[in-house]
Short mmCIF file of C-alpha atoms in Angstrom, two decimals:
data_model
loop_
_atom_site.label_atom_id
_atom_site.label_comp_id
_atom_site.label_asym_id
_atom_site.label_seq_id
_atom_site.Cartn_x
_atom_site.Cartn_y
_atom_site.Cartn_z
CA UNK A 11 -12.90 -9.28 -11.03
CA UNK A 12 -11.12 -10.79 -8.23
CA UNK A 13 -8.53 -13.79 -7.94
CA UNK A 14 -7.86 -15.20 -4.23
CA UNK A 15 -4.56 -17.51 -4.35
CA UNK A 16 -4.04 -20.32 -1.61
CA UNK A 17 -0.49 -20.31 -2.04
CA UNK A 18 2.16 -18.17 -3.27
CA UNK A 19 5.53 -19.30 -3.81
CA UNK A 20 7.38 -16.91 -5.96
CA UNK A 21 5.03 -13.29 -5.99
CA UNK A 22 6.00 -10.42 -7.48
CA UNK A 23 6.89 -7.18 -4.84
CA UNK A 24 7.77 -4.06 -4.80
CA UNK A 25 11.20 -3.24 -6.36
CA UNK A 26 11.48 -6.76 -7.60
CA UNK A 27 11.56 -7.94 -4.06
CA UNK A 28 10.01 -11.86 -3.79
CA UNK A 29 6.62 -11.82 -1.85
CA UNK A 30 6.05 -15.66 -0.55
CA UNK A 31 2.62 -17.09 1.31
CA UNK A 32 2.45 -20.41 3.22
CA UNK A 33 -0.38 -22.32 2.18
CA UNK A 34 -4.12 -20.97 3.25
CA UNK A 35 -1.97 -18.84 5.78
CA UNK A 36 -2.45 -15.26 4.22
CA UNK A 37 -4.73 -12.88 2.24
CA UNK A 38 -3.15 -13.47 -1.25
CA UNK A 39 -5.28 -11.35 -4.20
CA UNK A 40 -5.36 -9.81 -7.20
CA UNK A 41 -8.27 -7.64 -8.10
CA UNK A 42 -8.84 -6.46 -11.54
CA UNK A 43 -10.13 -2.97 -12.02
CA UNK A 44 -11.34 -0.74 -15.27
CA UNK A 45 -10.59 2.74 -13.77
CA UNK A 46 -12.64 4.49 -16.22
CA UNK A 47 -12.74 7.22 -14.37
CA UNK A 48 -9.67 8.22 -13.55
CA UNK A 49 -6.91 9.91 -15.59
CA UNK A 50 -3.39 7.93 -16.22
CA UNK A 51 -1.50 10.67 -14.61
CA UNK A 52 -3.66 10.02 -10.78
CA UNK A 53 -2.65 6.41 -10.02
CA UNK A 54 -1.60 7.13 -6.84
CA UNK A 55 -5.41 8.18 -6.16
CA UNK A 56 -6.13 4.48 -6.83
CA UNK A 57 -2.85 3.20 -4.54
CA UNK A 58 -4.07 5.78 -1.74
CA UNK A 59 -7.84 4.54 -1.91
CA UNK A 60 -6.74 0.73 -2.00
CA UNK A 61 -3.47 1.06 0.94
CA UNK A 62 -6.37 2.94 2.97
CA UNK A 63 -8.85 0.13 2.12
CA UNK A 64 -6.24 -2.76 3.62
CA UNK A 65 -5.47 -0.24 6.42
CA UNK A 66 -8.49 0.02 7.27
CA UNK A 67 -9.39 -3.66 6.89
CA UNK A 68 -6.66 -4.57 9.27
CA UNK A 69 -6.99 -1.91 11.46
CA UNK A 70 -10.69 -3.29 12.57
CA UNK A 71 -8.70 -6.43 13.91
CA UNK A 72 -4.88 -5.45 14.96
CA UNK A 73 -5.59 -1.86 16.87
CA UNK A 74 -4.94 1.54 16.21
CA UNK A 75 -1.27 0.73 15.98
CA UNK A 76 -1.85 -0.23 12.16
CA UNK A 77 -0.14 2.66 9.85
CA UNK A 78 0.40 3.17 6.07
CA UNK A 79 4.05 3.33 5.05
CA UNK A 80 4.80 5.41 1.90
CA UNK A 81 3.88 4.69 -1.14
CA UNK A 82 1.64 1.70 -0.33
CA UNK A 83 2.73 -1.16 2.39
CA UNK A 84 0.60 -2.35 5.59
CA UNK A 85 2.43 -1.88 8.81
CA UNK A 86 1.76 -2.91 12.67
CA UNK A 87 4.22 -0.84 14.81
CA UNK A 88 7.26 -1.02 12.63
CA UNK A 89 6.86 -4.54 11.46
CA UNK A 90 5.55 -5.21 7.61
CA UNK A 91 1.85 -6.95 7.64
CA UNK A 92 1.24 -6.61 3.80
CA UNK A 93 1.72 -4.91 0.24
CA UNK A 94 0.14 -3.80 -2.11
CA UNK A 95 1.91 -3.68 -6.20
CA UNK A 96 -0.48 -2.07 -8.97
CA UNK A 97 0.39 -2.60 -12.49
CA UNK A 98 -1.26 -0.57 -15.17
CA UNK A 99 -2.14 -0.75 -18.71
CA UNK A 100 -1.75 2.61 -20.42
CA UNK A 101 -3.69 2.94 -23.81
CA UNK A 102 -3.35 5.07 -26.64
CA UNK A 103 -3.67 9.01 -26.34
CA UNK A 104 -6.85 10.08 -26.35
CA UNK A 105 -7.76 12.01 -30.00
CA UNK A 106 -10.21 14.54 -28.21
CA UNK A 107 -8.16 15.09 -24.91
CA UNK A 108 -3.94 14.13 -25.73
CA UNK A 109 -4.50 12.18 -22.24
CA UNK A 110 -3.32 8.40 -22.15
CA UNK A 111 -6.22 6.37 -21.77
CA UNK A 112 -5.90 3.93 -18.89
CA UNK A 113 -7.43 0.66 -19.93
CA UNK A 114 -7.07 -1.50 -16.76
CA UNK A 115 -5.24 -1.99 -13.28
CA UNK A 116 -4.16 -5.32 -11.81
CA UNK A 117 -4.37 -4.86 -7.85
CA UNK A 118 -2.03 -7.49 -6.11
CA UNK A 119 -2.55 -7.37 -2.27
CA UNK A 120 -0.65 -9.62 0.30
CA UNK A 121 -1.79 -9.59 4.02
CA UNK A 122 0.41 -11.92 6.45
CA UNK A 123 -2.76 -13.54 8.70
CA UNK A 124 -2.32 -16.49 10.28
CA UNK A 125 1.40 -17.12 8.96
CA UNK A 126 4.03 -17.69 12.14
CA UNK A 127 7.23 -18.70 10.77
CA UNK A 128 9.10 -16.31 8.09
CA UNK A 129 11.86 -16.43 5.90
CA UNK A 130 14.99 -15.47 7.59
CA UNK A 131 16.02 -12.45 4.85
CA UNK A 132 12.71 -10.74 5.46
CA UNK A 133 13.70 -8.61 8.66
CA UNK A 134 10.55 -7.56 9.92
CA UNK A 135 7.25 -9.13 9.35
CA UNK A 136 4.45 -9.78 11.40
CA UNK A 137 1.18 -11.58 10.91
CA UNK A 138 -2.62 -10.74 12.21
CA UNK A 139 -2.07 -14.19 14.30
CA UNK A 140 1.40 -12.66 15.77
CA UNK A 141 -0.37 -9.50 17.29
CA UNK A 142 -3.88 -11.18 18.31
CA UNK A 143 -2.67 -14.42 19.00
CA UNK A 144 -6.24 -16.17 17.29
CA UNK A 145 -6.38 -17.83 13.96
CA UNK A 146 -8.65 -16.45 11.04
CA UNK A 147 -10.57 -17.68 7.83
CA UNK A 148 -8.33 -16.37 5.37
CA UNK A 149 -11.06 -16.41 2.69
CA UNK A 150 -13.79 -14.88 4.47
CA UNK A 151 -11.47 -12.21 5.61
CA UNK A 152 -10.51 -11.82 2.02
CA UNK A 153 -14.10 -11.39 1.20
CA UNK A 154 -14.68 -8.58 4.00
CA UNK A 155 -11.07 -7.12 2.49
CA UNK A 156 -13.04 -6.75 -0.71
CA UNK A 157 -16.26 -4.87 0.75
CA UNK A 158 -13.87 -2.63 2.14
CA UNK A 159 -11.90 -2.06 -1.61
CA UNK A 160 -15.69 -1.30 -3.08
CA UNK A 161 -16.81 0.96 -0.43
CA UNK A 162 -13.56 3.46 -0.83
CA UNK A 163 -13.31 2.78 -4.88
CA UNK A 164 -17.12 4.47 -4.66
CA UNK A 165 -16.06 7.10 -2.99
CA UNK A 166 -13.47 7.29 -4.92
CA UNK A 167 -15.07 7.82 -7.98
CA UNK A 168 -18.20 9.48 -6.72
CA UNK A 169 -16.80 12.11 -4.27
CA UNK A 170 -13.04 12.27 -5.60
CA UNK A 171 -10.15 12.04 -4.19
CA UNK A 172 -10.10 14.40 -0.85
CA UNK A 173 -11.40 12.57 1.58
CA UNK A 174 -9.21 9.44 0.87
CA UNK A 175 -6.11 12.09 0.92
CA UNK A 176 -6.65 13.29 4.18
CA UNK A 177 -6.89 9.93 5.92
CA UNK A 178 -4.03 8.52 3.87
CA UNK A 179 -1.97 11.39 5.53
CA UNK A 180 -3.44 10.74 9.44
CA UNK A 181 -2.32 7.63 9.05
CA UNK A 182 1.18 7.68 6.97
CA UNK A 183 3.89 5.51 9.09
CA UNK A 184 6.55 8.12 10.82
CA UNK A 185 5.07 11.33 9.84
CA UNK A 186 7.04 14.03 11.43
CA UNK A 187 9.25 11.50 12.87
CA UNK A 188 13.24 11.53 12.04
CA UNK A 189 13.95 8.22 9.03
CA UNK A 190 17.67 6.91 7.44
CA UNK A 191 16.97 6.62 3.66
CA UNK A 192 19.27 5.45 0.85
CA UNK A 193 18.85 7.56 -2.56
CA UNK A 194 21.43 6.04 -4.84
CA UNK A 195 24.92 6.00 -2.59
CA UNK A 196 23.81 8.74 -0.48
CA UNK A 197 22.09 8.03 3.06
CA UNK A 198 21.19 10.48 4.76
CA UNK A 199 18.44 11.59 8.13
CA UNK A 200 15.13 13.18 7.19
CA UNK A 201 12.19 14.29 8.89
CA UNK A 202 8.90 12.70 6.93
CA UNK A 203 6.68 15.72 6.66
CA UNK A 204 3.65 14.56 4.51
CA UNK A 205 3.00 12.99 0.86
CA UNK A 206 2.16 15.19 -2.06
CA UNK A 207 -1.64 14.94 -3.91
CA UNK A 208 1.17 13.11 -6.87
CA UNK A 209 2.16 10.74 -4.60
CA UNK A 210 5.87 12.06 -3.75
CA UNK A 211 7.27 12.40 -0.23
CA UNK A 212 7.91 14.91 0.86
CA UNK A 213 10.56 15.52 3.61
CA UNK A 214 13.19 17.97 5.48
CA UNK A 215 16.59 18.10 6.78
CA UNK A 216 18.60 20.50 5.63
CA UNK A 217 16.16 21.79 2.83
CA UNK A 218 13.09 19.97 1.47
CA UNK A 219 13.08 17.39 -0.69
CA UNK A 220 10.60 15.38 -2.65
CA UNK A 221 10.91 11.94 -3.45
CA UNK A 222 9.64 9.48 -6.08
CA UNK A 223 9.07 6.01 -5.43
CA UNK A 224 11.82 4.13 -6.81
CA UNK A 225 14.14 6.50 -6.01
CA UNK A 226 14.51 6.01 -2.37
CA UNK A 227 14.86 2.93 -0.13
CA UNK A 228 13.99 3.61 3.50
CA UNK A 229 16.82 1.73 5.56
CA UNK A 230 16.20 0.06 8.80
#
């Protein structure tokens, strides 16, 4: 099931950042999902196949520029284009198994398309209209953004999670590239080296370290 919103005013974003949407201006949509076949313990399987669905989405229209930023936002060059925020419901343990059923997965997704002007504490978005300069049918894209979501959700499922892993990783936003990040009061300079099959990053500088999301703010 599938709910497109015209108009967003106070969305919910990653870290309990504020995602807003001028009217009919962006991809606004929440898609909801019965991942029966999946276990609790792989949702970043489903956050890699649906960031590599919206990258690849986008991709078709802003360029091979387009990259996936750990764990799950849209980026053109180094300039935020959308986000994606999962939320799970976790079921009783399974009787046979001991594994946490997982019932059902809410699928937010925010694309900036034909949006122009910004608020000024968000420091560096960017729109589909920005880079190509034309204007789009936000719903139409919206239903082509959803063909894409089915087509890698079936591969998903059917063929497992390999595939989707290796492209996530071709693509992932300043691989082997030098980043600042903030983990609690320490910042420190680290070398992004790849993202584990769990979903941590994994980088170097003085040893390696992995990182959970929510641990670790990348600073600008």
């Amino acid at each position: 099931m599938g709910v497109f919103a015209h108009e967003q005013l106070a969305g919910k974003g990653q870290r309990g950042k504020i995602w807003i949407g001028e009217k009919d201006t962006s991809i606004i949509l929440s898609v909801v999902i019965k991942p029966s076949s999946l276990q609790s313990h792989q949702q970043f399987w489903l956050g890699a196949c649906v960031v590599l669905s919206v990258f690849n989405f986008f991709k078709k229209y802003a360029g091979i520029e387009t990259k996936i930023k750990w764990p799950n936002d849209l980026y053109w060059q180094d300039r935020k284009a959308g986000g994606i925020l999962i939320e799970n419901i976790i079921g009783h343990d399974d009787k046979d198994t001991g594994l946490s059923k997982w019932k059902w997965a809410v699928i937010g997704i925010g694309i900036n398309i034909n949006q122009v002007s910004f608020p000024g504490e968000l420091l560096n978005p960017v729109s589909l209209k920005q880079i190509t300069g034309k204007n789009y049918d936000v719903i139409e894209l919206a239903k082509e953004l959803c063909l894409f979501f089915n087509d890698y959700f079936g591969q998903l499922v059917s063929s497992g999670f390999e595939n989707i892993y290796k492209q996530y990783l071709i693509h992932l936003y300043k691989r082997n590239e030098k980043v600042k990040f903030k983990k609690g009061n320490r910042i420190f300079e680290a070398t992004v080296k790849t993202v584990s099959n769990t979903g941590k990053l994994i980088v170097q500088h003085a040893i390696e370290e992995e990182l959970d999301f929510g641990e670790v703010e990348w600073v600008i």
